[in-house]
Amino acid sequence: MTNPKGYRRGTRYMFAKPFRKHGVEHLSTYMKVYRVGDIVDIKGNGAIHKGMPHKCYHGKTGRVYNVTPHAVGVIVNKKVRGRYIEKRINLRIEHVKHSKCREDFLNRVKNNAKLRAEAKVNKTSVSLKRLPKPPREAHVVKTADTTIQDVRPKPYEFII
Amino acid sequence: MAFIKLVKNKAYFKRYQVKFKRRREGKTDYYARKRLVVQDKNKYNTPKYRLIVRFTNKDIICQVAYARLEGDVIVCAAYAHELPRYGVKVGLTNYAAAYCTGLLIARRLLKKIALDTVYEGNQNVDGDDYLVEPVDDGPGAFRCYLDVGLARTTTGAKVFGAMKGAVDGGLDIPHSNKRFPGYDAEGKSFDAKVHRDYIFGQHVANYMRHLQEDDDEAYKRQFARFIKLGITADGIEGMYKKAHDAIRANPEYKPAPKKKVEKKRFGEKKLTYEQRKAKVKKVKEEFLKQLEAGEDVDMS
């Protein structure tokens, strides 16, 4: 006895609208601009039946390769058995949003360009690299208002 | 009476989903707005202009706007309360005034984007079909779409008067003459002469003449402001014709001079923290002084 193969099988919750977010879609969904190469998250919107993604693409992130009047074409990598296949799907705007994974990078690019231009004008040298959080600098800890707690391991004791 | 369960209890309010704010206020029709405002994705950031026409009880508001995420941007606006500057002092919400306001916003907008010499619009106003032709060499006509809002689009509605004014002013607004006054629904024919009469306020003039003959009291009551300004039924067409010429001559917006207003205070000014502390301290001192003096303590 195999499972049914309905297109939207098992999507009762996946495509359900969130609590108190039913009804007309707010217009900022439609006013976002998508260009070729943008990285987008795919999230199916159960209220809009046209241009919906298949349930296997819900939550995936892809790149825009085509823009049409009401939809975008997205390239997504789908895992099939042991490999990833590049898939091209057509999705309406309502099921797609800009991915924030790209936002940090794009802001950093813009910022670096600005810093580089400033450094060129001021003739200073500037490092644009991101650095991991370094160890804390040497500092003095006052113990006037606090007591120092000494923490050390206890010897083993069998407790029932 | 049988027991009636309270419907609007705590659980009801917890689950209640409000409509959009502007829908709750009854101001925006989102079904229409989505179709008016949203631009094709393959046109990216190109603005989609719309001519917004709204009528209040005493004014007409015409705006040309395009939508952005941060909020709609108004390119140009014209109000019927500017018409006194062009010679139209009364009847600011009638069909003729709507036509004038539409004409004003069109000329103002075209002047703003330096297309007013290229697109003159319809100089001879005869209420007939007129669609702006794009010029061969040079920029295309300014295209915008009519946004009626929540107005009922019946034949002869004033929103279409404003639109006709804008089209005759030189804006490219796709439309048909089905909803202009003068369109016969049964015969499916359009009589431009009736429309022309509405544009020049002849329907108002005819009513003035009718009331003057029949009921002088009603005439004086209905057209009191017309009488005060000395506007007769025969002079109405001339008044609007002159207004159209004046609008075409100088459509620039002149802001009203700022009035100096002295702010009136209606209540006490709020005390500062120090003032409040000082007040308490003073009352305490007085109380202690009374105790020491041995007098009957005033407990008020």
Short mmCIF file of C-alpha atoms in Angstrom, two decimals:
data_model
loop_
_atom_site.label_atom_id
_atom_site.label_comp_id
_atom_site.label_asym_id
_atom_site.label_seq_id
_atom_site.Cartn_x
_atom_site.Cartn_y
_atom_site.Cartn_z
CA MET A 1 0.00 0.00 0.00
CA THR A 2 1.86 3.09 -1.26
CA ASN A 3 1.21 6.69 -0.34
CA PRO A 4 -1.05 8.76 -2.60
CA LYS A 5 0.78 10.88 -5.14
CA GLY A 6 -1.39 13.99 -5.00
CA TYR A 7 0.51 17.15 -5.98
CA ARG A 8 -0.25 18.92 -2.71
CA ARG A 9 -0.32 15.81 -0.51
CA GLY A 10 0.87 16.41 3.03
CA THR A 11 0.80 20.20 2.71
CA ARG A 12 -2.04 20.82 5.16
CA TYR A 13 0.19 22.91 7.40
CA MET A 14 2.93 23.88 4.98
CA PHE A 15 0.69 26.00 2.73
CA ALA A 16 -1.66 27.13 5.50
CA LYS A 17 -1.79 30.84 6.18
CA PRO A 18 -0.36 31.90 9.55
CA PHE A 19 -2.66 32.86 12.42
CA ARG A 20 -4.50 36.11 11.76
CA LYS A 21 -2.74 36.65 8.42
CA HIS A 22 -5.53 35.45 6.17
CA GLY A 23 -7.17 37.51 3.47
CA VAL A 24 -5.86 40.01 0.97
CA GLU A 25 -2.10 40.04 0.44
CA HIS A 26 -0.50 43.36 1.40
CA LEU A 27 0.82 45.33 -1.53
CA SER A 28 4.48 45.41 -0.52
CA THR A 29 4.61 41.77 -1.68
CA TYR A 30 3.87 43.02 -5.18
CA MET A 31 6.04 46.11 -5.08
CA LYS A 32 9.35 44.33 -4.54
CA VAL A 33 11.68 44.42 -7.52
CA TYR A 34 13.43 41.20 -8.62
CA ARG A 35 16.37 41.25 -10.99
CA VAL A 36 18.20 38.39 -12.68
CA GLY A 37 20.80 37.01 -10.29
CA ASP A 38 18.94 37.91 -7.10
CA ILE A 39 18.91 35.21 -4.45
CA VAL A 40 15.38 34.44 -3.30
CA ASP A 41 13.71 32.26 -0.66
CA ILE A 42 10.77 30.16 -1.77
CA LYS A 43 7.75 30.06 0.52
CA GLY A 44 4.45 28.82 -0.83
CA ASN A 45 1.43 31.02 -0.17
CA GLY A 46 -1.71 28.88 0.04
CA ALA A 47 -4.01 31.81 -0.72
CA ILE A 48 -2.55 32.34 -4.21
CA HIS A 49 -3.14 29.22 -6.26
CA LYS A 50 -1.37 30.24 -9.46
CA GLY A 51 2.37 29.91 -9.81
CA MET A 52 2.73 27.92 -6.62
CA PRO A 53 5.89 25.96 -5.93
CA HIS A 54 5.74 22.19 -5.45
CA LYS A 55 5.99 21.20 -1.78
CA CYS A 56 9.57 19.98 -2.27
CA TYR A 57 10.77 23.53 -3.05
CA HIS A 58 9.12 25.14 -0.02
CA GLY A 59 11.90 26.59 2.12
CA LYS A 60 14.55 26.30 -0.57
CA THR A 61 16.65 29.19 -1.80
CA GLY A 62 17.51 29.82 -5.43
CA ARG A 63 18.62 32.37 -7.98
CA VAL A 64 16.43 34.34 -10.34
CA TYR A 65 17.21 33.64 -13.99
CA ASN A 66 14.10 35.09 -15.65
CA VAL A 67 11.59 37.85 -14.95
CA THR A 68 8.09 37.91 -16.48
CA PRO A 69 5.18 40.31 -15.80
CA HIS A 70 3.86 38.53 -12.70
CA ALA A 71 6.43 35.85 -11.96
CA VAL A 72 10.09 34.99 -11.76
CA GLY A 73 12.02 31.97 -12.94
CA VAL A 74 14.18 30.52 -10.19
CA ILE A 75 17.07 28.06 -10.41
CA VAL A 76 17.02 25.73 -7.40
CA ASN A 77 19.23 22.76 -6.52
CA LYS A 78 17.03 19.76 -5.69
CA LYS A 79 18.48 16.74 -3.99
CA VAL A 80 17.41 13.62 -5.87
CA ARG A 81 18.76 10.39 -4.33
CA GLY A 82 22.50 10.87 -4.16
CA ARG A 83 22.96 14.04 -6.20
CA TYR A 84 21.69 17.55 -6.71
CA ILE A 85 19.89 18.47 -9.88
CA GLU A 86 19.59 22.06 -11.02
CA LYS A 87 15.88 22.74 -11.49
CA ARG A 88 14.22 25.74 -13.12
CA ILE A 89 10.82 26.64 -11.67
CA ASN A 90 8.44 29.46 -12.45
CA LEU A 91 6.99 31.13 -9.40
CA ARG A 92 4.62 34.00 -8.93
CA ILE A 93 5.82 36.94 -6.84
CA GLU A 94 3.64 35.99 -3.88
CA HIS A 95 5.63 32.81 -3.23
CA VAL A 96 9.04 34.41 -3.34
CA LYS A 97 10.95 36.86 -1.16
CA HIS A 98 14.45 38.35 -1.20
CA SER A 99 16.87 36.22 0.78
CA LYS A 100 18.53 37.99 3.67
CA CYS A 101 21.57 35.76 3.33
CA ARG A 102 22.68 38.04 0.55
CA GLU A 103 21.79 41.27 2.32
CA ASP A 104 24.83 41.32 4.64
CA PHE A 105 27.22 40.69 1.75
CA LEU A 106 25.71 43.39 -0.46
CA ASN A 107 25.81 45.93 2.37
CA ARG A 108 29.43 45.04 3.04
CA VAL A 109 30.30 45.51 -0.63
CA LYS A 110 28.69 48.94 -0.62
CA ASN A 111 30.40 49.86 2.64
CA ASN A 112 33.81 48.66 1.43
CA ALA A 113 33.47 50.71 -1.74
CA LYS A 114 32.72 53.77 0.39
CA LEU A 115 35.68 53.12 2.73
CA ARG A 116 38.00 52.51 -0.18
CA ALA A 117 36.97 55.79 -1.79
CA GLU A 118 37.48 57.66 1.49
CA ALA A 119 40.90 56.09 1.99
CA LYS A 120 41.87 57.08 -1.52
CA VAL A 121 40.91 60.68 -0.85
CA ASN A 122 42.60 60.84 2.56
CA LYS A 123 45.58 58.79 1.35
CA THR A 124 45.28 56.42 4.34
CA SER A 125 45.47 52.67 4.14
CA VAL A 126 42.42 50.71 5.24
CA SER A 127 41.90 47.01 5.89
CA LEU A 128 38.56 45.82 4.57
CA LYS A 129 38.86 42.28 5.93
CA ARG A 130 36.34 40.86 8.36
CA LEU A 131 38.02 39.67 11.55
CA PRO A 132 36.74 37.09 14.03
CA LYS A 133 36.06 38.31 17.55
CA PRO A 134 39.50 38.66 19.17
CA PRO A 135 40.24 37.61 22.81
CA ARG A 136 39.32 40.24 25.42
CA GLU A 137 41.88 42.95 26.05
CA ALA A 138 43.66 43.21 29.37
CA HIS A 139 41.45 45.00 31.88
CA VAL A 140 41.20 45.68 35.61
CA VAL A 141 38.30 44.16 37.60
CA LYS A 142 37.30 46.05 40.76
CA THR A 143 36.13 43.89 43.68
CA ALA A 144 34.86 46.66 45.98
CA ASP A 145 31.19 45.80 45.43
CA THR A 146 31.57 42.14 44.53
CA THR A 147 33.18 39.01 45.93
CA ILE A 148 35.37 36.71 43.90
CA GLN A 149 33.86 33.23 43.59
CA ASP A 150 36.39 30.46 43.27
CA VAL A 151 35.05 27.64 41.14
CA ARG A 152 36.78 24.29 41.12
CA PRO A 153 35.69 20.70 40.35
CA LYS A 154 34.42 18.44 43.19
CA PRO A 155 35.87 14.93 43.71
CA TYR A 156 33.58 12.14 42.48
CA GLU A 157 30.79 11.07 44.85
CA PHE A 158 28.30 8.30 44.08
CA ILE A 159 24.76 9.72 44.53
CA ILE A 160 21.63 7.61 44.16
CA MET B 1 -35.92 34.67 26.72
CA ALA B 2 -33.66 31.69 26.20
CA PHE B 3 -30.08 31.86 27.30
CA ILE B 4 -27.91 33.72 24.76
CA LYS B 5 -24.21 33.06 24.79
CA LEU B 6 -22.06 36.16 24.65
CA VAL B 7 -20.51 36.14 21.18
CA LYS B 8 -17.90 38.87 21.61
CA ASN B 9 -16.08 37.32 24.54
CA LYS B 10 -12.36 37.19 25.25
CA ALA B 11 -11.80 34.25 22.90
CA TYR B 12 -13.50 36.10 20.05
CA PHE B 13 -11.22 39.08 20.39
CA LYS B 14 -8.14 36.90 20.69
CA ARG B 15 -8.90 35.30 17.33
CA TYR B 16 -10.22 38.36 15.55
CA GLN B 17 -8.21 39.41 12.52
CA VAL B 18 -8.61 43.07 11.65
CA LYS B 19 -8.83 44.15 8.04
CA PHE B 20 -6.17 46.51 6.65
CA LYS B 21 -6.24 49.90 8.34
CA ARG B 22 -7.40 51.80 5.30
CA ARG B 23 -10.10 49.20 4.72
CA ARG B 24 -11.30 49.63 8.28
CA GLU B 25 -11.38 53.37 7.67
CA GLY B 26 -13.31 52.67 4.49
CA LYS B 27 -10.91 54.72 2.37
CA THR B 28 -9.09 52.25 0.12
CA ASP B 29 -10.43 49.55 -2.19
CA TYR B 30 -7.55 47.06 -2.18
CA TYR B 31 -9.01 45.02 -5.03
CA ALA B 32 -8.77 48.08 -7.27
CA ARG B 33 -5.53 49.31 -5.77
CA LYS B 34 -3.66 46.08 -6.49
CA ARG B 35 -4.65 46.28 -10.13
CA LEU B 36 -3.92 50.01 -10.46
CA VAL B 37 -0.65 50.29 -8.67
CA VAL B 38 1.35 47.12 -9.23
CA GLN B 39 3.87 47.30 -12.06
CA ASP B 40 4.87 44.36 -14.25
CA LYS B 41 7.98 42.74 -12.81
CA ASN B 42 9.77 42.89 -16.12
CA LYS B 43 9.39 46.67 -16.05
CA TYR B 44 11.31 46.76 -12.75
CA ASN B 45 11.25 50.20 -11.14
CA THR B 46 9.40 52.10 -13.87
CA PRO B 47 6.74 54.24 -12.18
CA LYS B 48 3.11 53.49 -12.99
CA TYR B 49 1.37 56.84 -12.72
CA ARG B 50 -2.27 57.22 -11.73
CA LEU B 51 -4.57 60.21 -11.68
CA ILE B 52 -6.32 60.21 -8.32
CA VAL B 53 -9.61 62.10 -8.23
CA ARG B 54 -11.46 62.50 -4.96
CA PHE B 55 -14.45 64.63 -4.05
CA THR B 56 -15.13 66.02 -0.61
CA ASN B 57 -18.21 68.00 0.29
CA LYS B 58 -16.60 71.29 -0.66
CA ASP B 59 -13.47 70.48 -2.59
CA ILE B 60 -12.02 68.41 -5.41
CA ILE B 61 -8.60 66.81 -5.03
CA CYS B 62 -6.65 65.72 -8.12
CA GLN B 63 -3.24 64.13 -7.70
CA VAL B 64 -0.83 62.30 -9.96
CA ALA B 65 1.06 59.64 -8.03
CA TYR B 66 3.10 56.49 -8.37
CA ALA B 67 3.58 53.76 -5.80
CA ARG B 68 6.76 52.93 -3.93
CA LEU B 69 7.43 50.60 -0.98
CA GLU B 70 8.06 53.54 1.35
CA GLY B 71 4.74 55.11 0.37
CA ASP B 72 3.13 56.59 -2.70
CA VAL B 73 4.92 59.59 -4.19
CA ILE B 74 2.75 62.49 -5.35
CA VAL B 75 4.20 64.09 -8.47
CA CYS B 76 1.67 66.88 -8.82
CA ALA B 77 -1.56 67.97 -7.14
CA ALA B 78 -4.40 70.37 -7.90
CA TYR B 79 -7.37 71.38 -5.77
CA ALA B 80 -10.66 73.03 -6.58
CA HIS B 81 -9.97 75.59 -3.86
CA GLU B 82 -7.27 77.01 -6.16
CA LEU B 83 -9.88 77.86 -8.81
CA PRO B 84 -10.79 81.27 -7.34
CA ARG B 85 -7.36 82.32 -8.57
CA TYR B 86 -8.54 81.60 -12.12
CA GLY B 87 -11.89 83.31 -11.79
CA VAL B 88 -14.14 80.46 -10.61
CA LYS B 89 -15.22 81.51 -7.16
CA VAL B 90 -18.36 79.48 -6.53
CA GLY B 91 -19.64 76.05 -7.44
CA LEU B 92 -16.29 74.45 -6.68
CA THR B 93 -17.57 70.86 -6.72
CA ASN B 94 -19.71 70.85 -9.86
CA TYR B 95 -18.91 69.11 -13.16
CA ALA B 96 -17.44 72.25 -14.68
CA ALA B 97 -15.16 72.79 -11.69
CA ALA B 98 -14.06 69.15 -11.92
CA TYR B 99 -13.16 69.73 -15.58
CA CYS B 100 -11.19 72.85 -14.61
CA THR B 101 -9.33 70.98 -11.87
CA GLY B 102 -8.45 68.17 -14.27
CA LEU B 103 -7.25 70.69 -16.83
CA LEU B 104 -5.21 72.45 -14.14
CA ILE B 105 -3.42 69.34 -12.99
CA ALA B 106 -2.64 68.30 -16.56
CA ARG B 107 -1.13 71.66 -17.51
CA ARG B 108 0.71 71.90 -14.19
CA LEU B 109 2.20 68.43 -14.56
CA LEU B 110 3.21 68.92 -18.19
CA LYS B 111 4.84 72.23 -17.32
CA LYS B 112 6.70 70.53 -14.47
CA ILE B 113 8.18 67.90 -16.81
CA ALA B 114 8.71 70.44 -19.63
CA LEU B 115 6.26 68.86 -22.05
CA ASP B 116 3.67 71.63 -22.04
CA THR B 117 4.67 73.01 -25.43
CA VAL B 118 4.92 69.52 -26.96
CA TYR B 119 1.51 68.33 -25.75
CA GLU B 120 -0.98 71.16 -25.88
CA GLY B 121 -4.01 68.96 -25.55
CA ASN B 122 -7.43 69.83 -26.91
CA GLN B 123 -7.71 73.59 -27.40
CA ASN B 124 -11.30 73.67 -28.65
CA VAL B 125 -13.46 72.20 -25.93
CA ASP B 126 -16.46 70.53 -27.52
CA GLY B 127 -16.94 67.55 -25.23
CA ASP B 128 -16.15 65.19 -28.07
CA ASP B 129 -13.76 62.24 -28.12
CA TYR B 130 -10.15 63.30 -27.88
CA LEU B 131 -7.15 61.04 -27.37
CA VAL B 132 -3.65 62.45 -27.05
CA GLU B 133 -1.50 61.57 -30.07
CA PRO B 134 2.17 60.89 -29.34
CA VAL B 135 4.51 63.25 -31.17
CA ASP B 136 6.69 61.60 -33.84
CA ASP B 137 10.04 62.96 -32.76
CA GLY B 138 10.27 63.50 -29.06
CA PRO B 139 9.03 61.97 -25.85
CA GLY B 140 5.78 60.05 -25.76
CA ALA B 141 2.67 61.38 -24.05
CA PHE B 142 2.46 61.20 -20.26
CA ARG B 143 0.37 58.14 -19.51
CA CYS B 144 -1.55 57.71 -16.31
CA TYR B 145 -4.60 55.73 -15.29
CA LEU B 146 -7.70 57.08 -13.61
CA ASP B 147 -8.14 56.15 -9.94
CA VAL B 148 -11.74 56.79 -8.92
CA GLY B 149 -11.38 55.40 -5.42
CA LEU B 150 -14.74 54.46 -3.99
CA ALA B 151 -16.82 56.69 -6.26
CA ARG B 152 -19.67 55.04 -8.10
CA THR B 153 -18.88 55.09 -11.81
CA THR B 154 -22.24 56.00 -13.27
CA THR B 155 -22.81 57.85 -16.52
CA GLY B 156 -22.28 61.55 -15.96
CA ALA B 157 -20.20 61.21 -12.79
CA LYS B 158 -17.93 64.11 -11.93
CA VAL B 159 -14.81 61.95 -11.68
CA PHE B 160 -14.99 61.57 -15.42
CA GLY B 161 -15.32 65.32 -15.75
CA ALA B 162 -11.97 65.71 -14.02
CA MET B 163 -10.52 63.00 -16.27
CA LYS B 164 -11.85 64.74 -19.39
CA GLY B 165 -10.20 67.95 -18.19
CA ALA B 166 -6.90 66.13 -17.77
CA VAL B 167 -7.16 64.50 -21.22
CA ASP B 168 -7.98 67.81 -22.88
CA GLY B 169 -5.01 69.22 -20.95
CA GLY B 170 -2.68 66.76 -22.66
CA LEU B 171 -2.43 63.68 -20.46
CA ASP B 172 -2.80 60.25 -22.01
CA ILE B 173 -5.52 58.51 -20.02
CA PRO B 174 -7.12 55.51 -21.69
CA HIS B 175 -10.90 55.83 -21.56
CA SER B 176 -14.10 55.61 -23.55
CA ASN B 177 -17.00 58.04 -23.73
CA LYS B 178 -19.48 55.55 -22.26
CA ARG B 179 -19.60 57.31 -18.88
CA PHE B 180 -19.63 60.94 -19.99
CA PRO B 181 -22.88 62.90 -19.66
CA GLY B 182 -24.47 62.81 -23.06
CA TYR B 183 -24.03 59.09 -23.57
CA ASP B 184 -27.31 57.37 -24.33
CA ALA B 185 -27.33 53.92 -22.76
CA GLU B 186 -30.27 52.71 -24.86
CA GLY B 187 -29.08 54.00 -28.21
CA LYS B 188 -25.42 53.41 -27.34
CA SER B 189 -24.61 56.80 -28.85
CA PHE B 190 -22.66 59.75 -27.54
CA ASP B 191 -23.95 63.31 -27.86
CA ALA B 192 -20.93 65.60 -27.54
CA LYS B 193 -23.09 68.71 -27.29
CA VAL B 194 -24.62 67.58 -23.97
CA HIS B 195 -21.16 66.89 -22.65
CA ARG B 196 -19.96 70.30 -23.77
CA ASP B 197 -22.85 71.93 -21.94
CA TYR B 198 -21.90 70.14 -18.74
CA ILE B 199 -18.26 71.19 -19.12
CA PHE B 200 -19.37 74.83 -19.33
CA GLY B 201 -21.81 74.57 -16.47
CA GLN B 202 -24.92 74.97 -18.60
CA HIS B 203 -26.77 72.45 -16.45
CA VAL B 204 -26.24 74.81 -13.51
CA ALA B 205 -27.24 77.81 -15.65
CA ASN B 206 -30.44 76.07 -16.76
CA TYR B 207 -31.37 75.31 -13.17
CA MET B 208 -30.71 78.94 -12.24
CA ARG B 209 -33.02 80.13 -15.02
CA HIS B 210 -35.66 77.55 -14.08
CA LEU B 211 -35.66 78.58 -10.42
CA GLN B 212 -35.68 82.27 -11.26
CA GLU B 213 -38.87 81.80 -13.26
CA ASP B 214 -40.63 79.41 -10.92
CA ASP B 215 -39.63 80.09 -7.34
CA ASP B 216 -37.66 83.21 -6.55
CA GLU B 217 -37.24 82.30 -2.87
CA ALA B 218 -35.70 78.94 -3.73
CA TYR B 219 -33.48 80.64 -6.31
CA LYS B 220 -32.21 83.10 -3.70
CA ARG B 221 -31.61 80.25 -1.24
CA GLN B 222 -29.89 77.89 -3.70
CA PHE B 223 -27.71 80.39 -5.52
CA ALA B 224 -27.09 82.92 -2.72
CA ARG B 225 -23.33 82.99 -3.28
CA PHE B 226 -23.74 83.31 -7.06
CA ILE B 227 -26.05 86.29 -6.54
CA LYS B 228 -23.63 87.89 -4.07
CA LEU B 229 -20.83 87.70 -6.66
CA GLY B 230 -23.12 88.92 -9.41
CA ILE B 231 -22.90 85.74 -11.50
CA THR B 232 -25.89 85.34 -13.80
CA ALA B 233 -27.00 82.24 -15.68
CA ASP B 234 -25.83 83.74 -18.97
CA GLY B 235 -22.41 84.62 -17.59
CA ILE B 236 -21.52 81.10 -16.50
CA GLU B 237 -20.18 79.88 -19.83
CA GLY B 238 -17.96 82.94 -20.14
CA MET B 239 -16.66 82.45 -16.62
CA TYR B 240 -15.52 78.90 -17.34
CA LYS B 241 -14.12 79.79 -20.76
CA LYS B 242 -12.02 82.53 -19.14
CA ALA B 243 -10.95 80.07 -16.43
CA HIS B 244 -9.74 77.55 -19.02
CA ASP B 245 -7.67 80.24 -20.74
CA ALA B 246 -6.26 81.47 -17.43
CA ILE B 247 -5.33 77.91 -16.43
CA ARG B 248 -3.54 77.31 -19.72
CA ALA B 249 -1.73 80.64 -19.34
CA ASN B 250 -0.37 80.07 -15.84
CA PRO B 251 -0.88 76.67 -14.25
CA GLU B 252 1.96 77.12 -11.72
CA TYR B 253 1.14 76.40 -8.10
CA LYS B 254 1.24 79.42 -5.83
CA PRO B 255 1.41 78.43 -2.15
CA ALA B 256 -0.72 80.51 0.23
CA PRO B 257 1.27 82.96 2.38
CA LYS B 258 2.00 81.56 5.85
CA LYS B 259 -0.19 83.07 8.56
CA LYS B 260 1.45 84.01 11.84
CA VAL B 261 -0.51 82.18 14.55
CA GLU B 262 0.06 82.87 18.19
CA LYS B 263 -0.44 79.67 20.14
CA LYS B 264 -3.16 80.00 22.76
CA ARG B 265 -2.84 78.07 25.98
CA PHE B 266 -6.02 76.55 27.36
CA GLY B 267 -4.87 74.80 30.52
CA GLU B 268 -2.16 74.99 33.13
CA LYS B 269 1.38 74.31 32.05
CA LYS B 270 2.78 71.00 33.37
CA LEU B 271 5.12 71.43 36.32
CA THR B 272 8.70 70.16 36.18
CA TYR B 273 10.04 67.57 38.59
CA GLU B 274 11.80 70.22 40.67
CA GLN B 275 8.66 72.35 40.82
CA ARG B 276 6.58 69.41 42.05
CA LYS B 277 9.14 68.48 44.70
CA ALA B 278 9.30 72.12 45.85
CA LYS B 279 5.50 72.20 46.15
CA VAL B 280 5.47 69.09 48.37
CA LYS B 281 8.29 70.47 50.50
CA LYS B 282 6.41 73.74 51.01
CA VAL B 283 3.23 71.99 52.16
CA LYS B 284 5.22 69.81 54.56
CA GLU B 285 6.96 72.83 56.08
CA GLU B 286 3.69 74.66 56.58
CA PHE B 287 2.13 71.62 58.23
CA LEU B 288 5.03 71.24 60.65
CA LYS B 289 4.95 74.96 61.43
CA GLN B 290 1.25 74.66 62.31
CA LEU B 291 1.96 71.68 64.60
CA GLU B 292 4.70 73.54 66.42
CA ALA B 293 2.55 76.59 66.86
CA GLY B 294 0.06 74.28 68.65
CA GLU B 295 -2.85 75.50 66.59
CA ASP B 296 -5.64 73.23 65.42
CA VAL B 297 -4.07 71.19 62.70
CA ASP B 298 -5.59 71.82 59.32
CA MET B 299 -6.05 68.32 57.94
CA SER B 300 -7.27 69.35 54.53
#
